[in-house]
Coordinates of C-alpha atoms and ligand atoms in Angstrom, one line a residue:
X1 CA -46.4 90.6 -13.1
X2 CA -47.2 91.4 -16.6
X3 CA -43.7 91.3 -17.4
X4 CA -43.6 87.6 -16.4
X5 CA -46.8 87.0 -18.8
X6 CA -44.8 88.5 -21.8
X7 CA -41.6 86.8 -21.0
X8 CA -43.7 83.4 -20.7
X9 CA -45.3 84.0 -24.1
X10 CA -42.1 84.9 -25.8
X11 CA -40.5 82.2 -24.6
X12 CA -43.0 79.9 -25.5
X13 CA -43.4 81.4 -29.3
X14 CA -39.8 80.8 -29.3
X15 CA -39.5 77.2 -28.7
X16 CA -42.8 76.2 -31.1
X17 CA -40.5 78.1 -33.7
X18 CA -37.9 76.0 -33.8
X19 CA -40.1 73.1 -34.0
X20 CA -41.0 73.8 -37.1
X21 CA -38.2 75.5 -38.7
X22 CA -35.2 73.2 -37.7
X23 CA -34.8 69.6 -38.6
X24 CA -32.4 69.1 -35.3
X25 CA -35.2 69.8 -33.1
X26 CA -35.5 67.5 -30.3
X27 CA -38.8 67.5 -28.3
X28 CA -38.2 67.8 -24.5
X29 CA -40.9 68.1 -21.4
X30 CA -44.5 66.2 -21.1
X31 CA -46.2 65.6 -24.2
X32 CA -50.1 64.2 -25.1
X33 CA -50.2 61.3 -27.7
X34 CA -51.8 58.4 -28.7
X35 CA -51.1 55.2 -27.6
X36 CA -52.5 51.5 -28.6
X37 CA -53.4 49.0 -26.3
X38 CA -55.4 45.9 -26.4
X39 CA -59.2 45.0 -25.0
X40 CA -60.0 41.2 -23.8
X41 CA -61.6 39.1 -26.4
X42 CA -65.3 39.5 -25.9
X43 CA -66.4 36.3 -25.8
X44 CA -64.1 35.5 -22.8
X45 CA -62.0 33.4 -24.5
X46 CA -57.9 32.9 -24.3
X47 CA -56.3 35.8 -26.3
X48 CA -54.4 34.7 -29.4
X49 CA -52.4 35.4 -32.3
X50 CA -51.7 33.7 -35.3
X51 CA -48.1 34.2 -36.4
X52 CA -48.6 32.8 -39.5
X53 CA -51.9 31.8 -41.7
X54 CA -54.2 31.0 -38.9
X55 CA -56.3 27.8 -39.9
X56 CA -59.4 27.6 -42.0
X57 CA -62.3 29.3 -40.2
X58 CA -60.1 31.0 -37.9
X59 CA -59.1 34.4 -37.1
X60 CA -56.0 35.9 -37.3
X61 CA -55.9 37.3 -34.1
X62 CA -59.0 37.8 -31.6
X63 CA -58.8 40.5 -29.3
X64 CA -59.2 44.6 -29.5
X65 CA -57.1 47.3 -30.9
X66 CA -57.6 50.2 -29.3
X67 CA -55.7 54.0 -29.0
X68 CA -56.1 56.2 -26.3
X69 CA -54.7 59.7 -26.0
X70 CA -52.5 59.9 -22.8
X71 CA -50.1 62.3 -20.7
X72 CA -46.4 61.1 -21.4
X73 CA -44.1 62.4 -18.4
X74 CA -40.7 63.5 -19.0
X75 CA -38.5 61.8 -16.8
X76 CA -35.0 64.0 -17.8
X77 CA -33.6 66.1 -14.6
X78 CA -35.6 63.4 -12.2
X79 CA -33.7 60.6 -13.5
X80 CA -33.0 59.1 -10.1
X81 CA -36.7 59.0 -8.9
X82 CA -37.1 56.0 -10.5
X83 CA -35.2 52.7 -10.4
X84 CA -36.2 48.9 -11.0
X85 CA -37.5 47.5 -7.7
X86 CA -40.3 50.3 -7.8
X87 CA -41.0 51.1 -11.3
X88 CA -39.1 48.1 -13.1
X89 CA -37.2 50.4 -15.4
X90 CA -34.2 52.4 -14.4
X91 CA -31.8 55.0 -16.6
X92 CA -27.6 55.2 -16.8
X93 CA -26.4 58.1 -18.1
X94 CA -22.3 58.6 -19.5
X95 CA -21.8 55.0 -20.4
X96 CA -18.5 55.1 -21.7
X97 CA -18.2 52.7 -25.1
X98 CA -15.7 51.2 -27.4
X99 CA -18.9 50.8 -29.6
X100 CA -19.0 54.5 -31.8
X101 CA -17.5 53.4 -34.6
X102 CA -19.4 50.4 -35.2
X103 CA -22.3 49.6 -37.3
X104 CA -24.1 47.4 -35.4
X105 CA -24.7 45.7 -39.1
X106 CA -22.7 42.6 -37.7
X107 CA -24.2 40.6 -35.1
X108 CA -21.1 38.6 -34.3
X109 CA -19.6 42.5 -34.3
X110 CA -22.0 43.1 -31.5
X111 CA -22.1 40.1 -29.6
X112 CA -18.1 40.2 -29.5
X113 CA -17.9 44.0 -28.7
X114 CA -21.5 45.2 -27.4
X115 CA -22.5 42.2 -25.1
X116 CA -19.3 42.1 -22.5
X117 CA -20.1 45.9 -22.4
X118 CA -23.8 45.4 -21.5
X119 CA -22.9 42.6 -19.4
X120 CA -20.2 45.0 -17.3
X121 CA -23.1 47.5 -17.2
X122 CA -25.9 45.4 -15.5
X123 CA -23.5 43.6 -13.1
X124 CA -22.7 47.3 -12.0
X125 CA -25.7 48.7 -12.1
X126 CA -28.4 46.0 -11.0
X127 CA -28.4 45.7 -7.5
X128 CA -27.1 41.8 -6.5
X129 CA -26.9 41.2 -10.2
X130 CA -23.8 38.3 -9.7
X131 CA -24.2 36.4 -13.2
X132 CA -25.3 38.0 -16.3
X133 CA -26.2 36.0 -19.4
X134 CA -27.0 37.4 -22.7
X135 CA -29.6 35.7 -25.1
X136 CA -30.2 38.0 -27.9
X137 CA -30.6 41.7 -29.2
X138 CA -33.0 43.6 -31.7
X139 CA -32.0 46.7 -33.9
X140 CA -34.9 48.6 -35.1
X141 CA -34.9 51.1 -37.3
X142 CA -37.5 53.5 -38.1
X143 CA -37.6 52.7 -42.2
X144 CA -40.2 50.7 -44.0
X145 CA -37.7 48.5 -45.7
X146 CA -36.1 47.5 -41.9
X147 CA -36.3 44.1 -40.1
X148 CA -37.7 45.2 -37.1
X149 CA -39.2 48.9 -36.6
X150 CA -40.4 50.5 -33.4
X151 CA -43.0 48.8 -31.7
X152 CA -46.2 50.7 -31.6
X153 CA -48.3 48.7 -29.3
X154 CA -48.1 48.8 -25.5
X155 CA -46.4 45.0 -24.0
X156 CA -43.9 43.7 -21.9
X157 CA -41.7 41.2 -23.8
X158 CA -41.9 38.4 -21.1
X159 CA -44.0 36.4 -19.2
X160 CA -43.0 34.6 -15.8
X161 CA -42.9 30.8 -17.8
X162 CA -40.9 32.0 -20.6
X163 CA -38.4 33.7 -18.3
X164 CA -38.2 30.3 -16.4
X165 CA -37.0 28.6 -19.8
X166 CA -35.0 31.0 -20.5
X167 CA -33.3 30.3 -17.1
X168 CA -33.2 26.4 -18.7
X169 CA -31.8 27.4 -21.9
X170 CA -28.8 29.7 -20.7
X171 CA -27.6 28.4 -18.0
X172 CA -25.5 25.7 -19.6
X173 CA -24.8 23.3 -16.9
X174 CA -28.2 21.7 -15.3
X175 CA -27.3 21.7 -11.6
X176 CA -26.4 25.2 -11.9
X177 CA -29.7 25.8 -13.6
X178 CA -31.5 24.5 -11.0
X179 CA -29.7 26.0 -8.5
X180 CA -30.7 29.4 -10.1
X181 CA -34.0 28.8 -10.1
X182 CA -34.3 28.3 -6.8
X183 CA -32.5 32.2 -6.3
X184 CA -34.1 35.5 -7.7
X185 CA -33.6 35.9 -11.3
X186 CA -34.5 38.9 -13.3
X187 CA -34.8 39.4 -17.3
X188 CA -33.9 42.9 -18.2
X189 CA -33.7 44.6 -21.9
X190 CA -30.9 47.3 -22.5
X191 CA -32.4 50.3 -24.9
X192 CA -30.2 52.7 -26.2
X193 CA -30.0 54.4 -29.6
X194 CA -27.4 53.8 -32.2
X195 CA -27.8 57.3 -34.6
X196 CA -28.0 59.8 -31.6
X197 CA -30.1 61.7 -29.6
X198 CA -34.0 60.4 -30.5
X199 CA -36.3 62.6 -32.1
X200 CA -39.1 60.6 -33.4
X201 CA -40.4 57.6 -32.2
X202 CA -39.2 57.9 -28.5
X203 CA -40.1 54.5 -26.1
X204 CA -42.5 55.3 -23.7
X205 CA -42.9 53.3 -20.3
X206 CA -45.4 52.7 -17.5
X207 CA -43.9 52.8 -14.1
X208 CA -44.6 49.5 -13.0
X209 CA -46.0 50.9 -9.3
X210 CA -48.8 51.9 -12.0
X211 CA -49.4 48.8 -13.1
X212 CA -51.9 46.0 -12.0
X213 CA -51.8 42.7 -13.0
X214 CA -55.8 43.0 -14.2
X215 CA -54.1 45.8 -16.9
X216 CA -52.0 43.2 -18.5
X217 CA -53.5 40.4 -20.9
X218 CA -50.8 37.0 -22.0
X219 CA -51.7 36.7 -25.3
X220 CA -50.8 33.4 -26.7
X221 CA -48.2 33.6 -30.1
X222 CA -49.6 30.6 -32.0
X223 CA -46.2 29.6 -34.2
X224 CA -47.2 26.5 -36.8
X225 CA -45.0 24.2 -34.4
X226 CA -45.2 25.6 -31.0
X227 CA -47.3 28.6 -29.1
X228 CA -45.3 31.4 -27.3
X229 CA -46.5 34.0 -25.1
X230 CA -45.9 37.8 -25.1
X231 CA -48.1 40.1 -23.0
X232 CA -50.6 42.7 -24.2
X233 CA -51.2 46.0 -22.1
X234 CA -55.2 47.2 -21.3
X235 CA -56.0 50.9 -21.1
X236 CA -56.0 51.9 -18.0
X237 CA -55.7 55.8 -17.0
X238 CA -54.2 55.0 -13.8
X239 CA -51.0 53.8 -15.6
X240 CA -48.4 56.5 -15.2
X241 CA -46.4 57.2 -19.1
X242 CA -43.0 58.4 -19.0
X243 CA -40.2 58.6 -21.9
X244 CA -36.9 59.9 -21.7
X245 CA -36.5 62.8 -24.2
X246 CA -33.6 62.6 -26.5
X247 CA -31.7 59.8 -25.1
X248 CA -28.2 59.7 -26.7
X249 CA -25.8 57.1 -27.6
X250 CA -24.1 56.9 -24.4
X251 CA -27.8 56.6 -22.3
X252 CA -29.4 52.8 -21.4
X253 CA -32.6 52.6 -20.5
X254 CA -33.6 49.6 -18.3
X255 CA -36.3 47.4 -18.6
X256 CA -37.7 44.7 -16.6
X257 CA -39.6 42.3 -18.2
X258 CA -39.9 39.8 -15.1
X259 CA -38.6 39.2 -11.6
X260 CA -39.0 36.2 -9.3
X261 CA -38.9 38.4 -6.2
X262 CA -42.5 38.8 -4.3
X263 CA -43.5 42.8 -4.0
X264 CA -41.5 44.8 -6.1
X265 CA -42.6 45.8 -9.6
X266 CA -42.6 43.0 -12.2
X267 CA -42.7 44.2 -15.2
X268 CA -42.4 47.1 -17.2
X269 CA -45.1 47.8 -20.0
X270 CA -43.6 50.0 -23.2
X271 CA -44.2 51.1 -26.8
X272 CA -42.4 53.6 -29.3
X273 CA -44.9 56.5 -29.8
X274 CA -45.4 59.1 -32.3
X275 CA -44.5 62.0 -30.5
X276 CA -46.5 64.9 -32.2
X277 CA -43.3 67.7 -32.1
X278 CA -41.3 65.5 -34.5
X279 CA -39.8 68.1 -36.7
X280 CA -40.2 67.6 -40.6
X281 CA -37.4 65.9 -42.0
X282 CA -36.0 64.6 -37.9
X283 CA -34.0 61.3 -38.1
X284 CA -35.2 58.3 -38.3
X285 CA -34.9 56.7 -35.3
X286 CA -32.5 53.6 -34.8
X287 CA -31.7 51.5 -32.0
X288 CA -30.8 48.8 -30.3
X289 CA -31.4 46.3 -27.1
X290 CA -30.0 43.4 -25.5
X291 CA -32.0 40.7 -23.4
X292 CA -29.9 39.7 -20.3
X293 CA -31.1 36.8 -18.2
X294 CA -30.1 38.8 -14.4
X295 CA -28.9 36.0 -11.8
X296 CA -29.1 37.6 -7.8
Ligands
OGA1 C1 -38.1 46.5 -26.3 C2 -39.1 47.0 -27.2 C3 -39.6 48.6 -28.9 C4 -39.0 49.8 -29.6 O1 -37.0 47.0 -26.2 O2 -38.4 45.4 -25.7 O3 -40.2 46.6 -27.2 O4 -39.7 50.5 -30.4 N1 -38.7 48.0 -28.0 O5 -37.8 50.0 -29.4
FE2 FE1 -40.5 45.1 -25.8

């Protein structure tokens, strides 16, 4: 028995070691960190955001910003517990690629060579998936001087309307469009990184069985010509954290952002987090995903 004890504590010694010492450390098993979610406005209102300057005498945005401390789940060696119908996110592991020895600087690079691969992948992988139509990708990267960095506030990109535009936009010929919306369609983000396996700044998600729809807030995107609508997540404890630690090149995460179909989960909440075991001097984390508009 007290063998066990020592072993455990050596072990244990071991691993917070190498955390420290060696930049190539990447941080495995549950972890405790902060996240940020919003709170309703409090006078009851509709929750906005100004994307620009908002007008004289109004604020910039009016809801709360709040961080709570919660368990994130490591979802590695129980990869096939989860999957979209039930939790609205799902994993691929061994994606083969032509992709390794690009940039991703180009975007005509990666909508010629990325997209068909990402399209191949979801007509494989998403159950009745029969059409797959890409609208647009994001690369973040994890430096002050980027375009986009990782997003540290709990959403889901999509609500129900703008998915149904999207449905209007994309699907070129009208009849066909209508004829889709009449079917299940689904929107679904591909996430993978582009430098190798993640060691800082890892995306966390909420199995959607967690969620309720009382735990998610539209917030209204108030652009100088026209108002958009992305979707704020509440603290709740009952919502149920998971990341995937070190995801590598050839790993896709899936997330749903909405579904037509009645009782399976909707949506996925997310957000990068700052994962306290980041080594000193870890990689920046860089990475890209595709939005796919999911006919069947
Ligand atoms: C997304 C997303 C944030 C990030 O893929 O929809 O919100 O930090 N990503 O990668
Ligand atoms: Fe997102």
């Amino acid at each position: 028995m007290s063998t066990v004890t020592t072993t455990t504590t050596t072990s244990t010694t071991l691993s917070a070691d190498l955390t420290n010492s060696s930049s190539s450390y990447i941080p495995r098993g549950p972890v405790e960190a902060e996240l940020t979610f919003l709170s309703s406005p409090e006078d009851g209102s509709v929750p906005f955001h100004y994307v620009e300057d908002p007008p004289e005498g109004h604020p910039k945005y009016n809801y709360g910003i709040v961080q709570h401390k919660v368990q994130i789940d490591d979802i590695r060696g129980y990869e096939n517990e989860y999957n979209l119908d039930k939790d609205a996110f799902d994993t691929v592991r061994n994606v083969a690629s032509a992709t390794t020895y690009l940039t991703f600087d180009s975007d005509e690079e990666v909508q010629k060579l990325y997209y068909p691969e990402v399209e191949q992948l979801l007509l494989e992988k998403v159950p009745g998936a029969h059409r797959v139509i890409i609208f647009d990708h994001t690369i973040r990267r994890q430096d002050p001087e980027a375009n986009r960095q990782p997003v540290m506030r709990a959403h889901s990109d999509q609500t129900d309307r703008a998915a149904e535009t999207r449905v209007r936009l994309h699907v070129p010929d009208p009849k066909d469009a209508e004829e889709a919306l009449k079917g299940r369609y689904r929107i679904i983000n591909v996430w993978r990184p582009i430098n190798g396996a993640v060691q800082s700044f890892p995306l966390a998600v909420a199995s959607a069985a967690s969620v309720q729809d009382s735990d998610l807030m539209p917030v209204e995107h108030r652009y100088p010509n026209r108002t958009g609508e992305t979707i704020g997540v509440k603290y709740n404890p009952n919502l149920r954290w998971k990341y995937w630690s070190g995801m590598s090149n050839d790993e896709r995460l899936l997330l749903k952002c909405s579904d037509t179909k009645n009782g399976v989960g909707q949506r996925v909440p997310h957000t990068a987090f700052v994962d306290p075991r980041t080594p000193e001097g870890a990689k920046p984390r860089e990475s890209i995903e595709v939005r796919a508009l999911v006919l069947g």
